Amino acid sequence: MLNRLKTLPLTIVLTVLIWMYAEAQFTNTQENVQLSVKLVTPSPDLSVRELDPTKNRLSDTINAVVTLQGPRNELDSIFQQSQGVPDEELASLSYAPPASELKPGEDNSIDVASMLNSLKYFRQRRVIISSAAPRRVTLEVDRVLHLQKAPDFRPAATVDRAVLSEDAVTVNVPSTTLEQLGGPGKIAVIAEPQSPLATLPAGSTQ
């Protein structure tokens, strides 16, 4: 019993030291970290983009300035990369909102800190996003229409005969964009010699 009592103070000291070390490891804070996350559509039938009401524009990337908490070495690494050239993992952060939570034509907004905390990149590094600016972002969710269009071949020089690999191609376009263009009749697929039709962009006819 006496030996146990003698070792008790040492046990308490070690416990306190371990607790202090763990507390220091996980409560470090780093402010003003700039992050970019690419929005990925969860369904081929949906278009998801961030709506910036102040600039009246759409973007497929969410940019935020955040405060991080976690191990000091991880915070330093992320902060330094955010100020310079990020590694492949940090540069390719992406987020696909659950399709079940997206409502085309309605108000769709997400909490930025919660979105970032759901990413595997931060969970693996035991890093938490405690705050973000902007705090929330609005997503424009639109239905994607799949139009069948016949390619229009316009050679740079006169040719006697042209053979197209496909009689028709599928053009995927958000319904709002199609409405702004003026309808399906304004969409054209221009074929180029020796170019795969699958890689051609859709354009508006004159």
PDB file of C-alpha atoms in Angstrom:
ATOM      1  CA  MET A   1       0.000   0.000   0.000  1.00  0.00           C
ATOM      2  CA  LEU A   2       2.825   2.408   0.922  1.00  0.00           C
ATOM      3  CA  ASN A   3       4.563   1.824  -2.425  1.00  0.00           C
ATOM      4  CA  ARG A   4       1.333   2.566  -4.251  1.00  0.00           C
ATOM      5  CA  LEU A   5       0.937   5.833  -2.379  1.00  0.00           C
ATOM      6  CA  LYS A   6       4.514   6.836  -3.261  1.00  0.00           C
ATOM      7  CA  THR A   7       3.911   6.313  -6.973  1.00  0.00           C
ATOM      8  CA  LEU A   8       0.546   8.121  -6.968  1.00  0.00           C
ATOM      9  CA  PRO A   9       1.973  11.682  -7.270  1.00  0.00           C
ATOM     10  CA  LEU A  10       4.137  10.600 -10.232  1.00  0.00           C
ATOM     11  CA  THR A  11       1.098   9.064 -11.901  1.00  0.00           C
ATOM     12  CA  ILE A  12      -0.861  12.273 -11.452  1.00  0.00           C
ATOM     13  CA  VAL A  13       1.980  14.372 -12.874  1.00  0.00           C
ATOM     14  CA  LEU A  14       2.301  12.131 -15.927  1.00  0.00           C
ATOM     15  CA  THR A  15      -1.450  12.223 -16.490  1.00  0.00           C
ATOM     16  CA  VAL A  16      -1.477  16.008 -16.341  1.00  0.00           C
ATOM     17  CA  LEU A  17       1.469  16.239 -18.754  1.00  0.00           C
ATOM     18  CA  ILE A  18      -0.201  13.890 -21.220  1.00  0.00           C
ATOM     19  CA  TRP A  19      -3.430  15.885 -20.993  1.00  0.00           C
ATOM     20  CA  MET A  20      -1.567  19.169 -21.542  1.00  0.00           C
ATOM     21  CA  TYR A  21       0.230  17.716 -24.579  1.00  0.00           C
ATOM     22  CA  ALA A  22      -2.999  16.439 -26.081  1.00  0.00           C
ATOM     23  CA  GLU A  23      -4.705  19.764 -25.397  1.00  0.00           C
ATOM     24  CA  ALA A  24      -1.899  21.647 -27.133  1.00  0.00           C
ATOM     25  CA  GLN A  25      -1.997  19.318 -30.114  1.00  0.00           C
ATOM     26  CA  PHE A  26      -5.689  19.694 -30.806  1.00  0.00           C
ATOM     27  CA  THR A  27      -6.476  23.277 -29.809  1.00  0.00           C
ATOM     28  CA  ASN A  28      -3.956  25.126 -31.976  1.00  0.00           C
ATOM     29  CA  THR A  29      -5.635  27.730 -34.162  1.00  0.00           C
ATOM     30  CA  GLN A  30      -4.733  29.151 -37.559  1.00  0.00           C
ATOM     31  CA  GLU A  31      -6.721  32.032 -38.995  1.00  0.00           C
ATOM     32  CA  ASN A  32      -6.962  33.520 -42.502  1.00  0.00           C
ATOM     33  CA  VAL A  33      -6.511  30.304 -44.446  1.00  0.00           C
ATOM     34  CA  GLN A  34      -7.743  30.588 -48.029  1.00  0.00           C
ATOM     35  CA  LEU A  35      -9.380  27.494 -49.476  1.00  0.00           C
ATOM     36  CA  SER A  36     -11.021  26.634 -52.788  1.00  0.00           C
ATOM     37  CA  VAL A  37     -13.399  23.713 -53.259  1.00  0.00           C
ATOM     38  CA  LYS A  38     -14.736  22.577 -56.614  1.00  0.00           C
ATOM     39  CA  LEU A  39     -18.441  21.799 -56.747  1.00  0.00           C
ATOM     40  CA  VAL A  40     -19.211  18.415 -58.292  1.00  0.00           C
ATOM     41  CA  THR A  41     -22.703  17.602 -59.506  1.00  0.00           C
ATOM     42  CA  PRO A  42     -24.073  14.456 -57.839  1.00  0.00           C
ATOM     43  CA  SER A  43     -26.207  13.565 -60.867  1.00  0.00           C
ATOM     44  CA  PRO A  44     -25.870  13.904 -64.667  1.00  0.00           C
ATOM     45  CA  ASP A  45     -29.402  15.341 -64.643  1.00  0.00           C
ATOM     46  CA  LEU A  46     -28.465  18.265 -62.387  1.00  0.00           C
ATOM     47  CA  SER A  47     -26.269  21.339 -62.701  1.00  0.00           C
ATOM     48  CA  VAL A  48     -24.889  22.741 -59.434  1.00  0.00           C
ATOM     49  CA  ARG A  49     -23.057  26.064 -59.234  1.00  0.00           C
ATOM     50  CA  GLU A  50     -22.440  28.681 -56.561  1.00  0.00           C
ATOM     51  CA  LEU A  51     -24.444  31.868 -56.963  1.00  0.00           C
ATOM     52  CA  ASP A  52     -22.607  35.040 -55.982  1.00  0.00           C
ATOM     53  CA  PRO A  53     -25.384  37.635 -55.531  1.00  0.00           C
ATOM     54  CA  THR A  54     -22.943  40.536 -55.064  1.00  0.00           C
ATOM     55  CA  LYS A  55     -21.359  39.964 -58.482  1.00  0.00           C
ATOM     56  CA  ASN A  56     -24.410  38.340 -60.097  1.00  0.00           C
ATOM     57  CA  ARG A  57     -22.418  35.434 -61.458  1.00  0.00           C
ATOM     58  CA  LEU A  58     -22.213  31.660 -61.202  1.00  0.00           C
ATOM     59  CA  SER A  59     -19.135  29.611 -60.380  1.00  0.00           C
ATOM     60  CA  ASP A  60     -18.306  25.936 -59.986  1.00  0.00           C
ATOM     61  CA  THR A  61     -15.793  26.775 -57.220  1.00  0.00           C
ATOM     62  CA  ILE A  62     -16.442  27.852 -53.623  1.00  0.00           C
ATOM     63  CA  ASN A  63     -13.771  30.186 -52.231  1.00  0.00           C
ATOM     64  CA  ALA A  64     -13.599  30.808 -48.492  1.00  0.00           C
ATOM     65  CA  VAL A  65     -11.326  32.217 -45.790  1.00  0.00           C
ATOM     66  CA  VAL A  66     -11.396  29.913 -42.789  1.00  0.00           C
ATOM     67  CA  THR A  67     -10.086  29.376 -39.263  1.00  0.00           C
ATOM     68  CA  LEU A  68      -8.561  25.961 -38.589  1.00  0.00           C
ATOM     69  CA  GLN A  69      -8.043  24.034 -35.364  1.00  0.00           C
ATOM     70  CA  GLY A  70      -5.864  20.967 -34.961  1.00  0.00           C
ATOM     71  CA  PRO A  71      -2.274  19.719 -34.690  1.00  0.00           C
ATOM     72  CA  ARG A  72       0.227  22.532 -35.207  1.00  0.00           C
ATOM     73  CA  ASN A  73       2.234  20.716 -37.897  1.00  0.00           C
ATOM     74  CA  GLU A  74      -0.908  20.121 -39.972  1.00  0.00           C
ATOM     75  CA  LEU A  75      -2.093  23.716 -39.584  1.00  0.00           C
ATOM     76  CA  ASP A  76       1.309  25.086 -40.609  1.00  0.00           C
ATOM     77  CA  SER A  77       1.408  22.827 -43.656  1.00  0.00           C
ATOM     78  CA  ILE A  78      -2.084  23.792 -44.846  1.00  0.00           C
ATOM     79  CA  PHE A  79      -1.513  27.506 -44.197  1.00  0.00           C
ATOM     80  CA  GLN A  80       1.810  27.591 -46.052  1.00  0.00           C
ATOM     81  CA  GLN A  81       0.288  25.796 -49.023  1.00  0.00           C
ATOM     82  CA  SER A  82      -2.693  28.160 -49.079  1.00  0.00           C
ATOM     83  CA  GLN A  83      -0.263  31.075 -49.380  1.00  0.00           C
ATOM     84  CA  GLY A  84       1.724  29.532 -52.210  1.00  0.00           C
ATOM     85  CA  VAL A  85       1.359  26.519 -54.445  1.00  0.00           C
ATOM     86  CA  PRO A  86      -0.850  23.852 -52.814  1.00  0.00           C
ATOM     87  CA  ASP A  87      -0.103  20.166 -53.200  1.00  0.00           C
ATOM     88  CA  GLU A  88      -2.264  18.001 -55.424  1.00  0.00           C
ATOM     89  CA  GLU A  89      -4.653  17.000 -52.632  1.00  0.00           C
ATOM     90  CA  LEU A  90      -5.322  20.521 -51.361  1.00  0.00           C
ATOM     91  CA  ALA A  91      -5.579  21.896 -54.903  1.00  0.00           C
ATOM     92  CA  SER A  92      -8.152  19.271 -55.885  1.00  0.00           C
ATOM     93  CA  LEU A  93     -10.599  19.585 -52.981  1.00  0.00           C
ATOM     94  CA  SER A  94     -14.107  18.840 -54.224  1.00  0.00           C
ATOM     95  CA  TYR A  95     -17.583  18.516 -52.773  1.00  0.00           C
ATOM     96  CA  ALA A  96     -20.675  16.810 -54.184  1.00  0.00           C
ATOM     97  CA  PRO A  97     -23.855  17.893 -52.377  1.00  0.00           C
ATOM     98  CA  PRO A  98     -26.286  15.026 -51.682  1.00  0.00           C
ATOM     99  CA  ALA A  99     -28.715  14.860 -54.606  1.00  0.00           C
ATOM    100  CA  SER A 100     -31.628  14.251 -52.211  1.00  0.00           C
ATOM    101  CA  GLU A 101     -31.048  17.677 -50.638  1.00  0.00           C
ATOM    102  CA  LEU A 102     -30.991  19.642 -53.903  1.00  0.00           C
ATOM    103  CA  LYS A 103     -34.199  21.247 -55.173  1.00  0.00           C
ATOM    104  CA  PRO A 104     -34.100  22.838 -58.642  1.00  0.00           C
ATOM    105  CA  GLY A 105     -35.631  26.297 -58.694  1.00  0.00           C
ATOM    106  CA  GLU A 106     -35.686  26.610 -54.893  1.00  0.00           C
ATOM    107  CA  ASP A 107     -33.406  28.192 -52.309  1.00  0.00           C
ATOM    108  CA  ASN A 108     -30.437  25.861 -51.848  1.00  0.00           C
ATOM    109  CA  SER A 109     -27.780  26.973 -49.369  1.00  0.00           C
ATOM    110  CA  ILE A 110     -25.057  25.166 -47.467  1.00  0.00           C
ATOM    111  CA  ASP A 111     -23.000  25.897 -44.360  1.00  0.00           C
ATOM    112  CA  VAL A 112     -19.409  26.312 -45.566  1.00  0.00           C
ATOM    113  CA  ALA A 113     -17.697  25.115 -42.359  1.00  0.00           C
ATOM    114  CA  SER A 114     -19.884  22.004 -42.200  1.00  0.00           C
ATOM    115  CA  MET A 115     -19.200  21.295 -45.853  1.00  0.00           C
ATOM    116  CA  LEU A 116     -15.435  21.552 -45.350  1.00  0.00           C
ATOM    117  CA  ASN A 117     -15.516  19.437 -42.176  1.00  0.00           C
ATOM    118  CA  SER A 118     -17.173  16.651 -44.154  1.00  0.00           C
ATOM    119  CA  LEU A 119     -14.189  16.381 -46.510  1.00  0.00           C
ATOM    120  CA  LYS A 120     -11.850  13.427 -46.072  1.00  0.00           C
ATOM    121  CA  TYR A 121      -8.797  15.666 -46.479  1.00  0.00           C
ATOM    122  CA  PHE A 122      -9.397  17.454 -43.157  1.00  0.00           C
ATOM    123  CA  ARG A 123     -10.695  14.426 -41.262  1.00  0.00           C
ATOM    124  CA  GLN A 124      -7.522  12.473 -42.052  1.00  0.00           C
ATOM    125  CA  ARG A 125      -5.413  15.303 -40.636  1.00  0.00           C
ATOM    126  CA  ARG A 126      -7.587  15.746 -37.515  1.00  0.00           C
ATOM    127  CA  VAL A 127      -8.214  19.367 -38.563  1.00  0.00           C
ATOM    128  CA  ILE A 128     -11.492  21.156 -37.840  1.00  0.00           C
ATOM    129  CA  ILE A 129     -12.816  24.244 -39.602  1.00  0.00           C
ATOM    130  CA  SER A 130     -14.209  26.326 -36.732  1.00  0.00           C
ATOM    131  CA  SER A 131     -15.414  29.264 -38.823  1.00  0.00           C
ATOM    132  CA  ALA A 132     -15.624  30.320 -42.458  1.00  0.00           C
ATOM    133  CA  ALA A 133     -16.289  33.468 -44.447  1.00  0.00           C
ATOM    134  CA  PRO A 134     -18.686  33.455 -46.121  1.00  0.00           C
ATOM    135  CA  ARG A 135     -20.586  31.467 -43.511  1.00  0.00           C
ATOM    136  CA  ARG A 136     -23.102  30.153 -46.044  1.00  0.00           C
ATOM    137  CA  VAL A 137     -23.246  30.063 -49.822  1.00  0.00           C
ATOM    138  CA  THR A 138     -26.220  29.771 -52.145  1.00  0.00           C
ATOM    139  CA  LEU A 139     -26.268  27.084 -54.805  1.00  0.00           C
ATOM    140  CA  GLU A 140     -28.119  27.404 -58.076  1.00  0.00           C
ATOM    141  CA  VAL A 141     -29.520  23.993 -58.876  1.00  0.00           C
ATOM    142  CA  ASP A 142     -30.846  23.461 -62.381  1.00  0.00           C
ATOM    143  CA  ARG A 143     -32.088  20.526 -64.374  1.00  0.00           C
ATOM    144  CA  VAL A 144     -29.844  19.444 -67.239  1.00  0.00           C
ATOM    145  CA  LEU A 145     -31.560  18.850 -70.564  1.00  0.00           C
ATOM    146  CA  HIS A 146     -30.096  16.308 -72.980  1.00  0.00           C
ATOM    147  CA  LEU A 147     -30.606  17.549 -76.548  1.00  0.00           C
ATOM    148  CA  GLN A 148     -29.992  15.528 -79.684  1.00  0.00           C
ATOM    149  CA  LYS A 149     -28.353  17.721 -82.317  1.00  0.00           C
ATOM    150  CA  ALA A 150     -27.067  16.954 -85.821  1.00  0.00           C
ATOM    151  CA  PRO A 151     -23.449  18.142 -86.297  1.00  0.00           C
ATOM    152  CA  ASP A 152     -22.833  20.999 -88.715  1.00  0.00           C
ATOM    153  CA  PHE A 153     -19.623  20.498 -90.687  1.00  0.00           C
ATOM    154  CA  ARG A 154     -17.948  23.708 -91.870  1.00  0.00           C
ATOM    155  CA  PRO A 155     -14.599  22.920 -93.535  1.00  0.00           C
ATOM    156  CA  ALA A 156     -12.021  25.660 -93.927  1.00  0.00           C
ATOM    157  CA  ALA A 157     -11.687  24.788 -97.624  1.00  0.00           C
ATOM    158  CA  THR A 158     -14.026  23.380-100.244  1.00  0.00           C
ATOM    159  CA  VAL A 159     -14.300  19.580-100.135  1.00  0.00           C
ATOM    160  CA  ASP A 160     -16.050  17.164-102.483  1.00  0.00           C
ATOM    161  CA  ARG A 161     -17.193  14.768 -99.772  1.00  0.00           C
ATOM    162  CA  ALA A 162     -17.375  14.735 -95.983  1.00  0.00           C
ATOM    163  CA  VAL A 163     -18.148  11.799 -93.688  1.00  0.00           C
ATOM    164  CA  LEU A 164     -19.270  12.387 -90.097  1.00  0.00           C
ATOM    165  CA  SER A 165     -18.676   9.664 -87.527  1.00  0.00           C
ATOM    166  CA  GLU A 166     -22.025  10.383 -85.855  1.00  0.00           C
ATOM    167  CA  ASP A 167     -25.391  11.470 -87.292  1.00  0.00           C
ATOM    168  CA  ALA A 168     -26.336  13.128 -83.997  1.00  0.00           C
ATOM    169  CA  VAL A 169     -24.707  14.011 -80.697  1.00  0.00           C
ATOM    170  CA  THR A 170     -26.097  14.701 -77.227  1.00  0.00           C
ATOM    171  CA  VAL A 171     -25.696  18.232 -75.901  1.00  0.00           C
ATOM    172  CA  ASN A 172     -26.099  18.607 -72.138  1.00  0.00           C
ATOM    173  CA  VAL A 173     -27.234  22.101 -71.152  1.00  0.00           C
ATOM    174  CA  PRO A 174     -28.861  23.538 -67.989  1.00  0.00           C
ATOM    175  CA  SER A 175     -32.475  24.519 -68.606  1.00  0.00           C
ATOM    176  CA  THR A 176     -31.896  28.115 -67.442  1.00  0.00           C
ATOM    177  CA  THR A 177     -28.962  28.516 -69.835  1.00  0.00           C
ATOM    178  CA  LEU A 178     -31.019  27.105 -72.679  1.00  0.00           C
ATOM    179  CA  GLU A 179     -33.801  29.571 -71.925  1.00  0.00           C
ATOM    180  CA  GLN A 180     -31.337  32.473 -71.894  1.00  0.00           C
ATOM    181  CA  LEU A 181     -29.927  31.391 -75.262  1.00  0.00           C
ATOM    182  CA  GLY A 182     -33.378  31.348 -76.796  1.00  0.00           C
ATOM    183  CA  GLY A 183     -34.249  27.664 -76.938  1.00  0.00           C
ATOM    184  CA  PRO A 184     -32.909  24.493 -78.604  1.00  0.00           C
ATOM    185  CA  GLY A 185     -32.798  26.192 -82.002  1.00  0.00           C
ATOM    186  CA  LYS A 186     -29.952  28.388 -80.785  1.00  0.00           C
ATOM    187  CA  ILE A 187     -27.716  25.444 -79.948  1.00  0.00           C
ATOM    188  CA  ALA A 188     -25.338  24.244 -82.657  1.00  0.00           C
ATOM    189  CA  VAL A 189     -22.613  21.607 -82.760  1.00  0.00           C
ATOM    190  CA  ILE A 190     -19.878  22.571 -85.189  1.00  0.00           C
ATOM    191  CA  ALA A 191     -17.802  19.616 -86.397  1.00  0.00           C
ATOM    192  CA  GLU A 192     -14.132  20.078 -87.183  1.00  0.00           C
ATOM    193  CA  PRO A 193     -11.994  17.810 -89.386  1.00  0.00           C
ATOM    194  CA  GLN A 194     -10.508  14.844 -87.465  1.00  0.00           C
ATOM    195  CA  SER A 195     -11.962  16.071 -84.145  1.00  0.00           C
ATOM    196  CA  PRO A 196     -13.976  13.670 -81.954  1.00  0.00           C
ATOM    197  CA  LEU A 197     -17.539  14.889 -81.753  1.00  0.00           C
ATOM    198  CA  ALA A 198     -17.711  13.945 -78.075  1.00  0.00           C
ATOM    199  CA  THR A 199     -15.225  16.719 -77.238  1.00  0.00           C
ATOM    200  CA  LEU A 200     -16.852  19.513 -79.214  1.00  0.00           C
ATOM    201  CA  PRO A 201     -18.339  22.454 -77.295  1.00  0.00           C
ATOM    202  CA  ALA A 202     -21.889  23.538 -77.957  1.00  0.00           C
ATOM    203  CA  GLY A 203     -22.330  27.035 -79.313  1.00  0.00           C
ATOM    204  CA  SER A 204     -25.114  29.461 -80.125  1.00  0.00           C
ATOM    205  CA  THR A 205     -26.111  29.890 -83.737  1.00  0.00           C
ATOM    206  CA  GLN A 206     -26.130  33.339 -85.287  1.00  0.00           C
TER     207      GLN A 206
END
